[in-house]
Amino acid sequence: MFEFLSQKFSGVLGWLKDRGRLTEENIQEALNQVRDALLDADVPLDIIQTFLQQVKEEAVGLKTSTALNPGQQMIKIVHDKVLEFLGGKNVIAGVSFQIPSVIMVMGLQGSGKTTSIAKVVQWILEQAKSRSKTRRILVASVDFYRPAAVEQLKILAKTVGVDFYQATNADPVKAAQEINTYFKNNRYELLFLDTAGRLHVDSSMMQELKAINHALAPKYKFLVLDAMTGQESLKVAQSFNEAVGFDSAIMTKMDSDTRGGAAFAFKFALKKPITFVGAGEKIEDLENFIPERITSRMLGMGDIMTLIEKASQTINEQEQESISRRFMSGNFSLKDFAEQMDMINKLGSLQKLMRYLPGMGSVSPEMMDKGQVEMKRFRAIISSMTKKEQCLPHIIDASRKKRIAQGSGVSVQDVNQLLQRFEQSKQFVKIFKKDSNFRRFFR
């Protein structure tokens, strides 16, 4: 997610960072590089021109700062303007749903509407659970045009653990009214209604959505957009906004090779927020679109806070505390090292994790895949050791290495590589101890 923009911006900001003096020429050169990055990311030209003009206006009047050199001040201007385009500071994470409420979900066919409903419902349930609460949620569909759309939502509802209602009426508007009546009579708190899409915007779809909107008067309307369609998604959003209106967007397929231009331009172009972004096919592959964190990620500065939250949701507190104590003591064993790798695996692939770490925008997917394979190999090697060897790695001599290598199906060189990595990780503890964010990650 945003890897393309992160790589592009990192190059520009790296070039700016050490500029001790800013001139009209190198300001313009930096702006040209930013323009090229945004063009490559498929941001509309008129929005790029507005963005660059705003950056230039502030850069020209740049005042000397005792804390930052001119290059760093320029980076701050770019950062602040990107943040402004994405929605600004202090945007509420996710959305707080008034109870009871009907939530109408719209979008083109293939945008990921049905899966997004399940993801948002799962997010709501997790948020409620974190506050020791529960939510009575009903999901239903009036998408009678796409084969198996209704059945798909029924299966997803069962997966996340909420109720599903199948309307008996075949007319979408009357079916929506039937569903709404069932929702009210059974005192559910939230209703998510999946509506029909088309392969492209057409008048019959919009008329149907207008009728459902009028009949149900939903409290919230989400528009689901496929990020892979680039600038076209902005045109789609404009059409939905003019015909039916919506409150916020869910941007899907952000894990694909999409370049992030639509997300960059959306708030500025539509004057509406992106609330969630989907970055994978799994139910848990949904994130809040928090402008401050997304800006940091776009500019290659990482997003440690989101990573900490993911760790808190995925790894139980007792397990975190146990590994944290041993890890931060600097006296952890190979057994602890293996448990640490298991914890990382619970959070997802290395490729997904690296997007949250500062300065990792330039790391290629190939390197991440290689690291993932290496972790699996290391885990197999440790599993082939005796408990004594796992706790006291210094006793592993040449003969033990040979036995361990044979037992795990690797070479002695691979065993040596694991032991070297283990020693390096112990050295890194000294760095982690000084960083409160990393301590929180293992808390």
PDB file of C-alpha atoms in Angstrom, residues 112-287:
ATOM      1  CA  GLY A 112     -15.212  -5.394  -3.549  1.00  0.00           C
ATOM      2  CA  LYS A 113     -18.475  -4.186  -1.967  1.00  0.00           C
ATOM      3  CA  THR A 114     -19.574  -7.487  -0.469  1.00  0.00           C
ATOM      4  CA  THR A 115     -16.188  -8.366   1.026  1.00  0.00           C
ATOM      5  CA  SER A 116     -15.791  -4.813   2.329  1.00  0.00           C
ATOM      6  CA  ILE A 117     -19.065  -5.152   4.263  1.00  0.00           C
ATOM      7  CA  ALA A 118     -17.696  -8.205   6.063  1.00  0.00           C
ATOM      8  CA  LYS A 119     -14.426  -6.382   6.786  1.00  0.00           C
ATOM      9  CA  VAL A 120     -16.148  -3.311   8.239  1.00  0.00           C
ATOM     10  CA  VAL A 121     -18.489  -5.483  10.321  1.00  0.00           C
ATOM     11  CA  GLN A 122     -15.488  -7.375  11.675  1.00  0.00           C
ATOM     12  CA  TRP A 123     -13.823  -4.039  12.501  1.00  0.00           C
ATOM     13  CA  ILE A 124     -16.942  -2.874  14.401  1.00  0.00           C
ATOM     14  CA  LEU A 125     -17.105  -6.126  16.374  1.00  0.00           C
ATOM     15  CA  GLU A 126     -13.434  -5.846  17.334  1.00  0.00           C
ATOM     16  CA  GLN A 127     -13.848  -2.222  18.396  1.00  0.00           C
ATOM     17  CA  ALA A 128     -16.841  -3.185  20.545  1.00  0.00           C
ATOM     18  CA  LYS A 129     -14.950  -6.138  22.049  1.00  0.00           C
ATOM     19  CA  SER A 130     -12.034  -3.888  23.011  1.00  0.00           C
ATOM     20  CA  ARG A 131     -14.541  -1.885  25.089  1.00  0.00           C
ATOM     21  CA  SER A 132     -16.114  -5.064  26.539  1.00  0.00           C
ATOM     22  CA  LYS A 133     -19.263  -4.546  24.479  1.00  0.00           C
ATOM     23  CA  THR A 134     -21.167  -6.489  21.818  1.00  0.00           C
ATOM     24  CA  ARG A 135     -23.066  -5.405  18.724  1.00  0.00           C
ATOM     25  CA  ARG A 136     -26.223  -6.883  17.154  1.00  0.00           C
ATOM     26  CA  ILE A 137     -25.578  -6.516  13.446  1.00  0.00           C
ATOM     27  CA  LEU A 138     -27.693  -7.644  10.497  1.00  0.00           C
ATOM     28  CA  VAL A 139     -26.392  -7.872   6.926  1.00  0.00           C
ATOM     29  CA  ALA A 140     -28.511  -8.313   3.799  1.00  0.00           C
ATOM     30  CA  SER A 141     -28.273  -7.922   0.042  1.00  0.00           C
ATOM     31  CA  VAL A 142     -30.450  -6.590  -2.753  1.00  0.00           C
ATOM     32  CA  ASP A 143     -27.857  -7.386  -5.402  1.00  0.00           C
ATOM     33  CA  PHE A 144     -30.018  -9.732  -7.473  1.00  0.00           C
ATOM     34  CA  TYR A 145     -28.070  -9.194 -10.685  1.00  0.00           C
ATOM     35  CA  ARG A 146     -24.645 -10.642  -9.918  1.00  0.00           C
ATOM     36  CA  PRO A 147     -24.693 -14.454  -9.712  1.00  0.00           C
ATOM     37  CA  ALA A 148     -24.198 -15.745  -6.152  1.00  0.00           C
ATOM     38  CA  ALA A 149     -23.865 -12.217  -4.672  1.00  0.00           C
ATOM     39  CA  VAL A 150     -26.509 -12.918  -2.017  1.00  0.00           C
ATOM     40  CA  GLU A 151     -24.980 -16.303  -1.182  1.00  0.00           C
ATOM     41  CA  GLN A 152     -21.518 -14.739  -0.904  1.00  0.00           C
ATOM     42  CA  LEU A 153     -22.724 -12.260   1.720  1.00  0.00           C
ATOM     43  CA  LYS A 154     -24.526 -15.046   3.593  1.00  0.00           C
ATOM     44  CA  ILE A 155     -21.259 -17.031   3.834  1.00  0.00           C
ATOM     45  CA  LEU A 156     -19.278 -13.948   4.895  1.00  0.00           C
ATOM     46  CA  ALA A 157     -21.866 -13.110   7.573  1.00  0.00           C
ATOM     47  CA  LYS A 158     -21.412 -16.575   9.053  1.00  0.00           C
ATOM     48  CA  THR A 159     -17.611 -16.162   8.906  1.00  0.00           C
ATOM     49  CA  VAL A 160     -17.624 -12.958  10.974  1.00  0.00           C
ATOM     50  CA  GLY A 161     -20.443 -14.147  13.234  1.00  0.00           C
ATOM     51  CA  VAL A 162     -23.392 -11.844  12.461  1.00  0.00           C
ATOM     52  CA  ASP A 163     -26.949 -12.476  11.274  1.00  0.00           C
ATOM     53  CA  PHE A 164     -27.991 -12.554   7.636  1.00  0.00           C
ATOM     54  CA  TYR A 165     -31.485 -12.006   6.264  1.00  0.00           C
ATOM     55  CA  GLN A 166     -32.598 -13.074   2.782  1.00  0.00           C
ATOM     56  CA  ALA A 167     -35.527 -11.122   1.398  1.00  0.00           C
ATOM     57  CA  THR A 168     -38.409 -13.008  -0.183  1.00  0.00           C
ATOM     58  CA  ASN A 169     -39.263 -10.170  -2.569  1.00  0.00           C
ATOM     59  CA  ALA A 170     -37.384 -10.150  -5.894  1.00  0.00           C
ATOM     60  CA  ASP A 171     -37.773  -6.423  -6.519  1.00  0.00           C
ATOM     61  CA  PRO A 172     -34.676  -4.617  -5.090  1.00  0.00           C
ATOM     62  CA  VAL A 173     -36.584  -1.632  -3.641  1.00  0.00           C
ATOM     63  CA  LYS A 174     -39.359  -3.743  -2.075  1.00  0.00           C
ATOM     64  CA  ALA A 175     -36.729  -6.210  -0.847  1.00  0.00           C
ATOM     65  CA  ALA A 176     -34.845  -3.347   0.826  1.00  0.00           C
ATOM     66  CA  GLN A 177     -38.056  -2.279   2.590  1.00  0.00           C
ATOM     67  CA  GLU A 178     -38.702  -5.879   3.707  1.00  0.00           C
ATOM     68  CA  ILE A 179     -35.154  -6.112   5.080  1.00  0.00           C
ATOM     69  CA  ASN A 180     -35.533  -2.799   6.902  1.00  0.00           C
ATOM     70  CA  THR A 181     -38.776  -3.967   8.526  1.00  0.00           C
ATOM     71  CA  TYR A 182     -37.073  -7.176   9.716  1.00  0.00           C
ATOM     72  CA  PHE A 183     -34.175  -5.068  11.049  1.00  0.00           C
ATOM     73  CA  LYS A 184     -36.506  -2.852  13.105  1.00  0.00           C
ATOM     74  CA  ASN A 185     -38.799  -5.623  14.325  1.00  0.00           C
ATOM     75  CA  ASN A 186     -35.897  -7.670  15.640  1.00  0.00           C
ATOM     76  CA  ARG A 187     -34.208  -4.686  17.296  1.00  0.00           C
ATOM     77  CA  TYR A 188     -30.839  -4.974  15.604  1.00  0.00           C
ATOM     78  CA  GLU A 189     -28.401  -2.138  16.202  1.00  0.00           C
ATOM     79  CA  LEU A 190     -26.886  -1.885  12.720  1.00  0.00           C
ATOM     80  CA  LEU A 191     -27.996  -2.971   9.256  1.00  0.00           C
ATOM     81  CA  PHE A 192     -25.505  -3.227   6.397  1.00  0.00           C
ATOM     82  CA  LEU A 193     -27.282  -3.323   3.052  1.00  0.00           C
ATOM     83  CA  ASP A 194     -25.339  -4.546   0.018  1.00  0.00           C
ATOM     84  CA  THR A 195     -26.691  -2.947  -3.163  1.00  0.00           C
ATOM     85  CA  ALA A 196     -26.348  -3.959  -6.795  1.00  0.00           C
ATOM     86  CA  GLY A 197     -23.509  -2.712  -8.940  1.00  0.00           C
ATOM     87  CA  ARG A 198     -22.784  -2.710 -12.649  1.00  0.00           C
ATOM     88  CA  LEU A 199     -19.585  -2.989 -14.640  1.00  0.00           C
ATOM     89  CA  HIS A 200     -19.912   0.750 -15.267  1.00  0.00           C
ATOM     90  CA  VAL A 201     -22.128   3.637 -14.169  1.00  0.00           C
ATOM     91  CA  ASP A 202     -25.564   3.545 -15.842  1.00  0.00           C
ATOM     92  CA  SER A 203     -28.869   5.318 -15.333  1.00  0.00           C
ATOM     93  CA  SER A 204     -30.902   2.226 -14.297  1.00  0.00           C
ATOM     94  CA  MET A 205     -28.461   1.452 -11.465  1.00  0.00           C
ATOM     95  CA  MET A 206     -28.592   5.045 -10.229  1.00  0.00           C
ATOM     96  CA  GLN A 207     -32.405   5.135 -10.363  1.00  0.00           C
ATOM     97  CA  GLU A 208     -32.559   1.951  -8.305  1.00  0.00           C
ATOM     98  CA  LEU A 209     -30.113   3.330  -5.736  1.00  0.00           C
ATOM     99  CA  LYS A 210     -32.071   6.582  -5.527  1.00  0.00           C
ATOM    100  CA  ALA A 211     -35.279   4.646  -4.855  1.00  0.00           C
ATOM    101  CA  ILE A 212     -33.641   2.526  -2.121  1.00  0.00           C
ATOM    102  CA  ASN A 213     -32.085   5.645  -0.612  1.00  0.00           C
ATOM    103  CA  HIS A 214     -35.491   7.363  -0.547  1.00  0.00           C
ATOM    104  CA  ALA A 215     -37.285   4.312   0.897  1.00  0.00           C
ATOM    105  CA  LEU A 216     -34.793   3.591   3.712  1.00  0.00           C
ATOM    106  CA  ALA A 217     -33.205   7.011   4.397  1.00  0.00           C
ATOM    107  CA  PRO A 218     -29.953   5.314   5.531  1.00  0.00           C
ATOM    108  CA  LYS A 219     -27.975   7.082   8.245  1.00  0.00           C
ATOM    109  CA  TYR A 220     -24.673   6.305   6.458  1.00  0.00           C
ATOM    110  CA  LYS A 221     -23.746   5.653   2.843  1.00  0.00           C
ATOM    111  CA  PHE A 222     -20.387   4.128   1.915  1.00  0.00           C
ATOM    112  CA  LEU A 223     -19.032   4.132  -1.617  1.00  0.00           C
ATOM    113  CA  VAL A 224     -16.607   1.295  -2.366  1.00  0.00           C
ATOM    114  CA  LEU A 225     -13.975   2.156  -4.983  1.00  0.00           C
ATOM    115  CA  ASP A 226     -11.418  -0.018  -6.751  1.00  0.00           C
ATOM    116  CA  ALA A 227      -8.032   1.718  -6.353  1.00  0.00           C
ATOM    117  CA  MET A 228      -6.717  -0.124  -9.408  1.00  0.00           C
ATOM    118  CA  THR A 229      -8.907   2.010 -11.680  1.00  0.00           C
ATOM    119  CA  GLY A 230      -6.838   5.110 -10.860  1.00  0.00           C
ATOM    120  CA  GLN A 231      -8.310   8.420 -12.028  1.00  0.00           C
ATOM    121  CA  GLU A 232     -11.423   6.598 -13.248  1.00  0.00           C
ATOM    122  CA  SER A 233     -12.376   5.927  -9.613  1.00  0.00           C
ATOM    123  CA  LEU A 234     -12.639   9.683  -9.044  1.00  0.00           C
ATOM    124  CA  LYS A 235     -15.063   9.983 -11.996  1.00  0.00           C
ATOM    125  CA  VAL A 236     -17.096   7.063 -10.629  1.00  0.00           C
ATOM    126  CA  ALA A 237     -17.231   8.724  -7.205  1.00  0.00           C
ATOM    127  CA  GLN A 238     -18.389  11.986  -8.755  1.00  0.00           C
ATOM    128  CA  SER A 239     -21.220  10.186 -10.587  1.00  0.00           C
ATOM    129  CA  PHE A 240     -22.426   8.465  -7.397  1.00  0.00           C
ATOM    130  CA  ASN A 241     -22.168  11.699  -5.439  1.00  0.00           C
ATOM    131  CA  GLU A 242     -24.257  13.647  -7.945  1.00  0.00           C
ATOM    132  CA  ALA A 243     -26.915  10.944  -8.293  1.00  0.00           C
ATOM    133  CA  VAL A 244     -27.280   9.482  -4.793  1.00  0.00           C
ATOM    134  CA  GLY A 245     -24.708  11.096  -2.522  1.00  0.00           C
ATOM    135  CA  PHE A 246     -22.449   9.321  -0.033  1.00  0.00           C
ATOM    136  CA  ASP A 247     -20.689  10.093   3.248  1.00  0.00           C
ATOM    137  CA  SER A 248     -17.301   8.479   2.811  1.00  0.00           C
ATOM    138  CA  ALA A 249     -15.371   5.972   0.727  1.00  0.00           C
ATOM    139  CA  ILE A 250     -13.757   2.596   1.188  1.00  0.00           C
ATOM    140  CA  MET A 251     -10.760   2.203  -1.124  1.00  0.00           C
ATOM    141  CA  THR A 252     -10.124  -1.446  -2.030  1.00  0.00           C
ATOM    142  CA  LYS A 253      -7.272  -3.411  -3.644  1.00  0.00           C
ATOM    143  CA  MET A 254      -4.599  -1.178  -2.155  1.00  0.00           C
ATOM    144  CA  ASP A 255      -2.352  -4.262  -1.910  1.00  0.00           C
ATOM    145  CA  SER A 256      -2.240  -4.495  -5.707  1.00  0.00           C
ATOM    146  CA  ASP A 257       0.144  -2.670  -8.008  1.00  0.00           C
ATOM    147  CA  THR A 258      -2.011   0.447  -7.719  1.00  0.00           C
ATOM    148  CA  ARG A 259       0.103   3.582  -7.423  1.00  0.00           C
ATOM    149  CA  GLY A 260      -1.951   5.403  -4.801  1.00  0.00           C
ATOM    150  CA  GLY A 261      -2.903   8.415  -6.915  1.00  0.00           C
ATOM    151  CA  ALA A 262      -6.638   8.025  -6.360  1.00  0.00           C
ATOM    152  CA  ALA A 263      -6.208   7.988  -2.576  1.00  0.00           C
ATOM    153  CA  PHE A 264      -3.951  11.066  -2.756  1.00  0.00           C
ATOM    154  CA  ALA A 265      -6.473  13.043  -4.823  1.00  0.00           C
ATOM    155  CA  PHE A 266      -9.781  11.785  -3.377  1.00  0.00           C
ATOM    156  CA  LYS A 267     -10.375  14.183  -0.462  1.00  0.00           C
ATOM    157  CA  PHE A 268      -9.332  17.217  -2.504  1.00  0.00           C
ATOM    158  CA  ALA A 269     -11.432  16.217  -5.517  1.00  0.00           C
ATOM    159  CA  LEU A 270     -14.608  15.002  -3.742  1.00  0.00           C
ATOM    160  CA  LYS A 271     -14.450  16.952  -0.453  1.00  0.00           C
ATOM    161  CA  LYS A 272     -15.298  13.687   1.310  1.00  0.00           C
ATOM    162  CA  PRO A 273     -13.109  11.393   3.426  1.00  0.00           C
ATOM    163  CA  ILE A 274     -11.774   7.925   2.800  1.00  0.00           C
ATOM    164  CA  THR A 275     -12.700   6.028   5.967  1.00  0.00           C
ATOM    165  CA  PHE A 276     -11.183   2.604   5.289  1.00  0.00           C
ATOM    166  CA  VAL A 277      -8.713   1.014   2.902  1.00  0.00           C
ATOM    167  CA  GLY A 278      -8.689  -2.677   2.014  1.00  0.00           C
ATOM    168  CA  ALA A 279      -5.263  -4.198   1.461  1.00  0.00           C
ATOM    169  CA  GLY A 280      -5.874  -7.908   0.921  1.00  0.00           C
ATOM    170  CA  GLU A 281      -8.538 -10.565   0.547  1.00  0.00           C
ATOM    171  CA  LYS A 282      -8.683 -11.672   4.187  1.00  0.00           C
ATOM    172  CA  ILE A 283     -11.373 -10.311   6.512  1.00  0.00           C
ATOM    173  CA  GLU A 284      -8.738  -8.673   8.722  1.00  0.00           C
ATOM    174  CA  ASP A 285      -7.121  -6.867   5.763  1.00  0.00           C
ATOM    175  CA  LEU A 286      -8.782  -3.542   6.495  1.00  0.00           C
ATOM    176  CA  GLU A 287      -7.229  -0.368   7.891  1.00  0.00           C
TER     177      GLU A 287
END
